[in-house]
Amino acid sequence: MTEPAPGPDGRLAPQPGRWTKQSAGATFAAVAAFAVTRDATFGFFRRTLPAWAYTSTVLASLAASAVAYGLAVWWIRRLP
């Protein structure tokens, strides 16, 4: 099997089904943001919204992880 040719910027194009630096780093950032946000917000939501504590915690954690993923991809792509 031959190696893929570098793109116009000199980098190799990502192969389908393979982890790249960008996707691995951004996924780690998203998981870390989810865990930190979940731990930080559950106590607050349990006191203020007892019936919706789990739902609101998961929604806040998913929002934080989506933002963290986007920021990590943007930041990692700027690295040399």
Short mmCIF file of N, CA, C and O in Angstrom, two decimals:
data_model
loop_
_atom_site.label_atom_id
_atom_site.label_comp_id
_atom_site.label_asym_id
_atom_site.label_seq_id
_atom_site.Cartn_x
_atom_site.Cartn_y
_atom_site.Cartn_z
N MET A 1 0.84 -1.16 0.00
CA MET A 1 0.00 0.00 0.00
C MET A 1 0.89 1.24 0.00
O MET A 1 1.88 1.30 0.69
N THR A 2 0.54 2.22 -0.76
CA THR A 2 1.35 3.43 -0.86
C THR A 2 0.91 4.45 0.17
O THR A 2 -0.22 4.47 0.63
N GLU A 3 1.84 5.30 0.52
CA GLU A 3 1.55 6.38 1.47
C GLU A 3 0.82 7.51 0.75
O GLU A 3 1.08 7.78 -0.42
N PRO A 4 -0.09 8.21 1.43
CA PRO A 4 -0.78 9.33 0.80
C PRO A 4 0.18 10.49 0.56
O PRO A 4 1.14 10.69 1.28
N ALA A 5 -0.09 11.23 -0.50
CA ALA A 5 0.75 12.38 -0.83
C ALA A 5 0.40 13.55 0.08
O ALA A 5 -0.74 13.71 0.51
N PRO A 6 1.39 14.36 0.44
CA PRO A 6 1.10 15.53 1.27
C PRO A 6 0.23 16.53 0.52
O PRO A 6 0.27 16.63 -0.70
N GLY A 7 -0.55 17.27 1.30
CA GLY A 7 -1.42 18.29 0.73
C GLY A 7 -0.64 19.54 0.38
O GLY A 7 0.59 19.59 0.51
N PRO A 8 -1.32 20.60 -0.05
CA PRO A 8 -0.63 21.83 -0.43
C PRO A 8 0.11 22.50 0.73
O PRO A 8 1.08 23.21 0.51
N ASP A 9 -0.34 22.25 1.96
CA ASP A 9 0.35 22.86 3.10
C ASP A 9 1.48 21.98 3.63
O ASP A 9 2.12 22.32 4.60
N GLY A 10 1.75 20.85 3.00
CA GLY A 10 2.84 19.97 3.41
C GLY A 10 2.44 18.91 4.41
O GLY A 10 3.23 18.06 4.76
N ARG A 11 1.21 18.95 4.89
CA ARG A 11 0.73 17.96 5.86
C ARG A 11 0.03 16.82 5.14
O ARG A 11 -0.53 17.00 4.06
N LEU A 12 0.06 15.67 5.77
CA LEU A 12 -0.66 14.54 5.21
C LEU A 12 -2.14 14.67 5.52
O LEU A 12 -2.53 15.12 6.60
N ALA A 13 -2.98 14.28 4.59
CA ALA A 13 -4.43 14.32 4.80
C ALA A 13 -4.80 13.19 5.76
O ALA A 13 -4.24 12.10 5.69
N PRO A 14 -5.74 13.42 6.68
CA PRO A 14 -6.12 12.37 7.61
C PRO A 14 -6.80 11.21 6.88
O PRO A 14 -7.57 11.42 5.95
N GLN A 15 -6.50 10.01 7.31
CA GLN A 15 -7.10 8.83 6.73
C GLN A 15 -8.44 8.55 7.41
O GLN A 15 -8.58 8.77 8.62
N PRO A 16 -9.43 8.09 6.67
CA PRO A 16 -10.71 7.78 7.30
C PRO A 16 -10.55 6.67 8.33
O PRO A 16 -9.85 5.69 8.10
N GLY A 17 -11.18 6.85 9.48
CA GLY A 17 -11.13 5.83 10.51
C GLY A 17 -9.87 5.87 11.36
O GLY A 17 -9.65 4.97 12.15
N ARG A 18 -9.03 6.88 11.23
CA ARG A 18 -7.80 6.98 12.02
C ARG A 18 -7.86 8.22 12.89
O ARG A 18 -8.40 9.24 12.51
N TRP A 19 -7.28 8.10 14.09
CA TRP A 19 -7.20 9.24 14.99
C TRP A 19 -6.09 10.16 14.53
O TRP A 19 -5.01 9.72 14.18
N THR A 20 -6.37 11.43 14.54
CA THR A 20 -5.35 12.43 14.25
C THR A 20 -5.02 13.17 15.55
O THR A 20 -5.70 13.00 16.56
N LYS A 21 -3.98 13.99 15.50
CA LYS A 21 -3.65 14.81 16.66
C LYS A 21 -4.83 15.67 17.05
O LYS A 21 -5.16 15.81 18.23
N GLN A 22 -5.46 16.26 16.06
CA GLN A 22 -6.56 17.17 16.32
C GLN A 22 -7.74 16.45 16.98
O GLN A 22 -8.28 16.92 17.97
N SER A 23 -8.14 15.32 16.42
CA SER A 23 -9.32 14.65 16.96
C SER A 23 -9.04 14.03 18.33
O SER A 23 -9.92 14.07 19.21
N ALA A 24 -7.86 13.50 18.54
CA ALA A 24 -7.54 12.91 19.85
C ALA A 24 -7.46 13.99 20.92
O ALA A 24 -8.00 13.84 22.02
N GLY A 25 -6.78 15.08 20.64
CA GLY A 25 -6.66 16.16 21.61
C GLY A 25 -7.99 16.83 21.90
O GLY A 25 -8.31 17.15 23.05
N ALA A 26 -8.78 17.04 20.87
CA ALA A 26 -10.08 17.68 21.06
C ALA A 26 -11.04 16.76 21.81
O ALA A 26 -11.82 17.24 22.64
N THR A 27 -10.97 15.47 21.57
CA THR A 27 -11.82 14.53 22.30
C THR A 27 -11.43 14.50 23.78
O THR A 27 -12.29 14.47 24.66
N PHE A 28 -10.13 14.51 24.05
CA PHE A 28 -9.68 14.57 25.44
C PHE A 28 -10.18 15.84 26.12
O PHE A 28 -10.64 15.80 27.27
N ALA A 29 -10.10 16.97 25.44
CA ALA A 29 -10.57 18.23 26.02
C ALA A 29 -12.07 18.18 26.28
O ALA A 29 -12.54 18.68 27.31
N ALA A 30 -12.83 17.58 25.37
CA ALA A 30 -14.28 17.48 25.54
C ALA A 30 -14.64 16.59 26.73
O ALA A 30 -15.52 16.93 27.52
N VAL A 31 -13.96 15.47 26.88
CA VAL A 31 -14.24 14.57 28.00
C VAL A 31 -13.86 15.23 29.32
O VAL A 31 -14.59 15.14 30.31
N ALA A 32 -12.73 15.92 29.34
CA ALA A 32 -12.30 16.61 30.56
C ALA A 32 -13.30 17.72 30.92
O ALA A 32 -13.66 17.88 32.10
N ALA A 33 -13.76 18.47 29.94
CA ALA A 33 -14.73 19.53 30.21
C ALA A 33 -16.05 18.94 30.71
O ALA A 33 -16.68 19.50 31.60
N PHE A 34 -16.46 17.82 30.14
CA PHE A 34 -17.69 17.17 30.59
C PHE A 34 -17.57 16.76 32.05
O PHE A 34 -18.47 17.03 32.86
N ALA A 35 -16.46 16.14 32.42
CA ALA A 35 -16.28 15.65 33.79
C ALA A 35 -16.20 16.81 34.79
O ALA A 35 -16.81 16.75 35.86
N VAL A 36 -15.44 17.84 34.45
CA VAL A 36 -15.30 18.98 35.36
C VAL A 36 -16.62 19.70 35.53
O VAL A 36 -17.03 20.05 36.65
N THR A 37 -17.33 19.92 34.44
CA THR A 37 -18.61 20.62 34.52
C THR A 37 -19.64 19.79 35.27
O THR A 37 -20.41 20.33 36.08
N ARG A 38 -19.66 18.50 35.05
CA ARG A 38 -20.59 17.63 35.76
C ARG A 38 -20.35 17.71 37.26
O ARG A 38 -21.30 17.86 38.05
N ASP A 39 -19.09 17.62 37.67
CA ASP A 39 -18.78 17.67 39.10
C ASP A 39 -19.08 19.04 39.70
O ASP A 39 -19.50 19.14 40.85
N ALA A 40 -18.86 20.09 38.94
CA ALA A 40 -19.05 21.44 39.46
C ALA A 40 -20.52 21.85 39.53
O ALA A 40 -20.91 22.63 40.41
N THR A 41 -21.35 21.34 38.64
CA THR A 41 -22.73 21.82 38.57
C THR A 41 -23.76 20.93 39.25
O THR A 41 -24.86 21.39 39.53
N PHE A 42 -23.44 19.68 39.51
CA PHE A 42 -24.46 18.78 40.05
C PHE A 42 -24.96 19.24 41.42
O PHE A 42 -26.17 19.22 41.68
N GLY A 43 -24.06 19.64 42.30
CA GLY A 43 -24.48 20.10 43.62
C GLY A 43 -25.39 21.32 43.54
O GLY A 43 -26.38 21.43 44.28
N PHE A 44 -25.07 22.24 42.65
CA PHE A 44 -25.89 23.44 42.48
C PHE A 44 -27.28 23.08 41.97
O PHE A 44 -28.30 23.53 42.50
N PHE A 45 -27.33 22.26 40.93
CA PHE A 45 -28.64 21.89 40.36
C PHE A 45 -29.44 21.00 41.31
O PHE A 45 -30.66 21.03 41.30
N ARG A 46 -28.77 20.21 42.12
CA ARG A 46 -29.50 19.37 43.07
C ARG A 46 -30.22 20.21 44.11
O ARG A 46 -31.31 19.85 44.56
N ARG A 47 -29.62 21.35 44.50
CA ARG A 47 -30.28 22.24 45.46
C ARG A 47 -31.34 23.12 44.82
O ARG A 47 -32.38 23.39 45.40
N THR A 48 -31.06 23.63 43.61
CA THR A 48 -31.98 24.59 43.00
C THR A 48 -33.08 23.93 42.18
O THR A 48 -34.21 24.43 42.17
N LEU A 49 -32.78 22.87 41.48
CA LEU A 49 -33.77 22.17 40.65
C LEU A 49 -33.75 20.68 40.97
O LEU A 49 -33.27 19.86 40.18
N PRO A 50 -34.27 20.27 42.12
CA PRO A 50 -34.14 18.86 42.51
C PRO A 50 -34.76 17.88 41.52
O PRO A 50 -34.24 16.79 41.33
N ALA A 51 -35.85 18.24 40.89
CA ALA A 51 -36.50 17.32 39.96
C ALA A 51 -35.75 17.22 38.63
O ALA A 51 -35.86 16.22 37.92
N TRP A 52 -34.99 18.24 38.30
CA TRP A 52 -34.29 18.28 37.02
C TRP A 52 -32.77 18.28 37.18
O TRP A 52 -32.04 18.68 36.27
N ALA A 53 -32.28 17.83 38.31
CA ALA A 53 -30.84 17.92 38.60
C ALA A 53 -30.01 17.14 37.59
O ALA A 53 -29.02 17.65 37.06
N TYR A 54 -30.38 15.91 37.29
CA TYR A 54 -29.59 15.09 36.38
C TYR A 54 -29.67 15.61 34.95
O TYR A 54 -28.67 15.69 34.25
N THR A 55 -30.87 15.98 34.53
CA THR A 55 -31.04 16.47 33.16
C THR A 55 -30.29 17.77 32.94
O THR A 55 -29.57 17.92 31.93
N SER A 56 -30.43 18.70 33.86
CA SER A 56 -29.75 19.98 33.69
C SER A 56 -28.23 19.83 33.81
O SER A 56 -27.48 20.53 33.11
N THR A 57 -27.76 18.92 34.64
CA THR A 57 -26.32 18.68 34.75
C THR A 57 -25.76 18.12 33.46
O THR A 57 -24.71 18.56 32.97
N VAL A 58 -26.45 17.16 32.87
CA VAL A 58 -25.98 16.57 31.62
C VAL A 58 -26.03 17.60 30.49
O VAL A 58 -25.09 17.68 29.68
N LEU A 59 -27.07 18.41 30.42
CA LEU A 59 -27.15 19.41 29.37
C LEU A 59 -26.05 20.46 29.50
O LEU A 59 -25.44 20.86 28.50
N ALA A 60 -25.78 20.90 30.72
CA ALA A 60 -24.70 21.87 30.94
C ALA A 60 -23.35 21.25 30.60
O ALA A 60 -22.48 21.90 30.00
N SER A 61 -23.16 19.99 30.95
CA SER A 61 -21.90 19.31 30.66
C SER A 61 -21.71 19.09 29.16
O SER A 61 -20.60 19.23 28.64
N LEU A 62 -22.78 18.76 28.47
CA LEU A 62 -22.68 18.59 27.01
C LEU A 62 -22.37 19.91 26.32
O LEU A 62 -21.60 19.94 25.36
N ALA A 63 -22.97 20.98 26.79
CA ALA A 63 -22.67 22.29 26.21
C ALA A 63 -21.22 22.66 26.44
O ALA A 63 -20.54 23.15 25.52
N ALA A 64 -20.72 22.43 27.64
CA ALA A 64 -19.31 22.73 27.93
C ALA A 64 -18.38 21.87 27.10
O ALA A 64 -17.34 22.34 26.61
N SER A 65 -18.71 20.60 26.92
CA SER A 65 -17.84 19.73 26.13
C SER A 65 -17.86 20.10 24.65
O SER A 65 -16.84 19.99 23.97
N ALA A 66 -19.00 20.56 24.14
CA ALA A 66 -19.05 20.99 22.75
C ALA A 66 -18.19 22.24 22.52
O ALA A 66 -17.46 22.34 21.53
N VAL A 67 -18.25 23.17 23.46
CA VAL A 67 -17.42 24.37 23.36
C VAL A 67 -15.94 24.00 23.48
O VAL A 67 -15.10 24.49 22.73
N ALA A 68 -15.61 23.11 24.41
CA ALA A 68 -14.22 22.70 24.59
C ALA A 68 -13.69 21.98 23.36
O ALA A 68 -12.54 22.17 22.96
N TYR A 69 -14.52 21.14 22.74
CA TYR A 69 -14.10 20.44 21.52
C TYR A 69 -13.79 21.43 20.40
O TYR A 69 -12.77 21.34 19.74
N GLY A 70 -14.69 22.38 20.21
CA GLY A 70 -14.47 23.37 19.15
C GLY A 70 -13.24 24.22 19.40
O GLY A 70 -12.45 24.48 18.48
N LEU A 71 -13.04 24.66 20.63
CA LEU A 71 -11.86 25.45 20.95
C LEU A 71 -10.58 24.64 20.80
O LEU A 71 -9.57 25.16 20.33
N ALA A 72 -10.61 23.37 21.21
CA ALA A 72 -9.42 22.54 21.10
C ALA A 72 -9.06 22.28 19.64
O ALA A 72 -7.88 22.33 19.28
N VAL A 73 -10.03 22.02 18.81
CA VAL A 73 -9.75 21.81 17.38
C VAL A 73 -9.15 23.08 16.78
O VAL A 73 -8.17 23.03 16.04
N TRP A 74 -9.74 24.21 17.09
CA TRP A 74 -9.23 25.49 16.57
C TRP A 74 -7.81 25.75 17.04
O TRP A 74 -6.95 26.15 16.25
N TRP A 75 -7.55 25.48 18.32
CA TRP A 75 -6.22 25.76 18.86
C TRP A 75 -5.18 24.78 18.35
O TRP A 75 -4.06 25.17 18.01
N ILE A 76 -5.52 23.50 18.26
CA ILE A 76 -4.56 22.48 17.81
C ILE A 76 -4.21 22.68 16.34
O ILE A 76 -3.08 22.47 15.91
N ARG A 77 -5.16 23.10 15.53
CA ARG A 77 -4.88 23.34 14.11
C ARG A 77 -3.90 24.50 13.90
O ARG A 77 -3.22 24.55 12.88
N ARG A 78 -3.84 25.41 14.85
CA ARG A 78 -2.93 26.54 14.72
C ARG A 78 -1.50 26.17 15.10
O ARG A 78 -0.57 26.92 14.79
N LEU A 79 -1.32 25.03 15.77
CA LEU A 79 0.03 24.62 16.17
C LEU A 79 0.82 24.17 14.94
O LEU A 79 0.26 23.66 13.98
N PRO A 80 2.13 24.33 14.98
CA PRO A 80 2.94 23.89 13.82
C PRO A 80 3.04 22.38 13.74
O PRO A 80 2.87 21.66 14.64
#
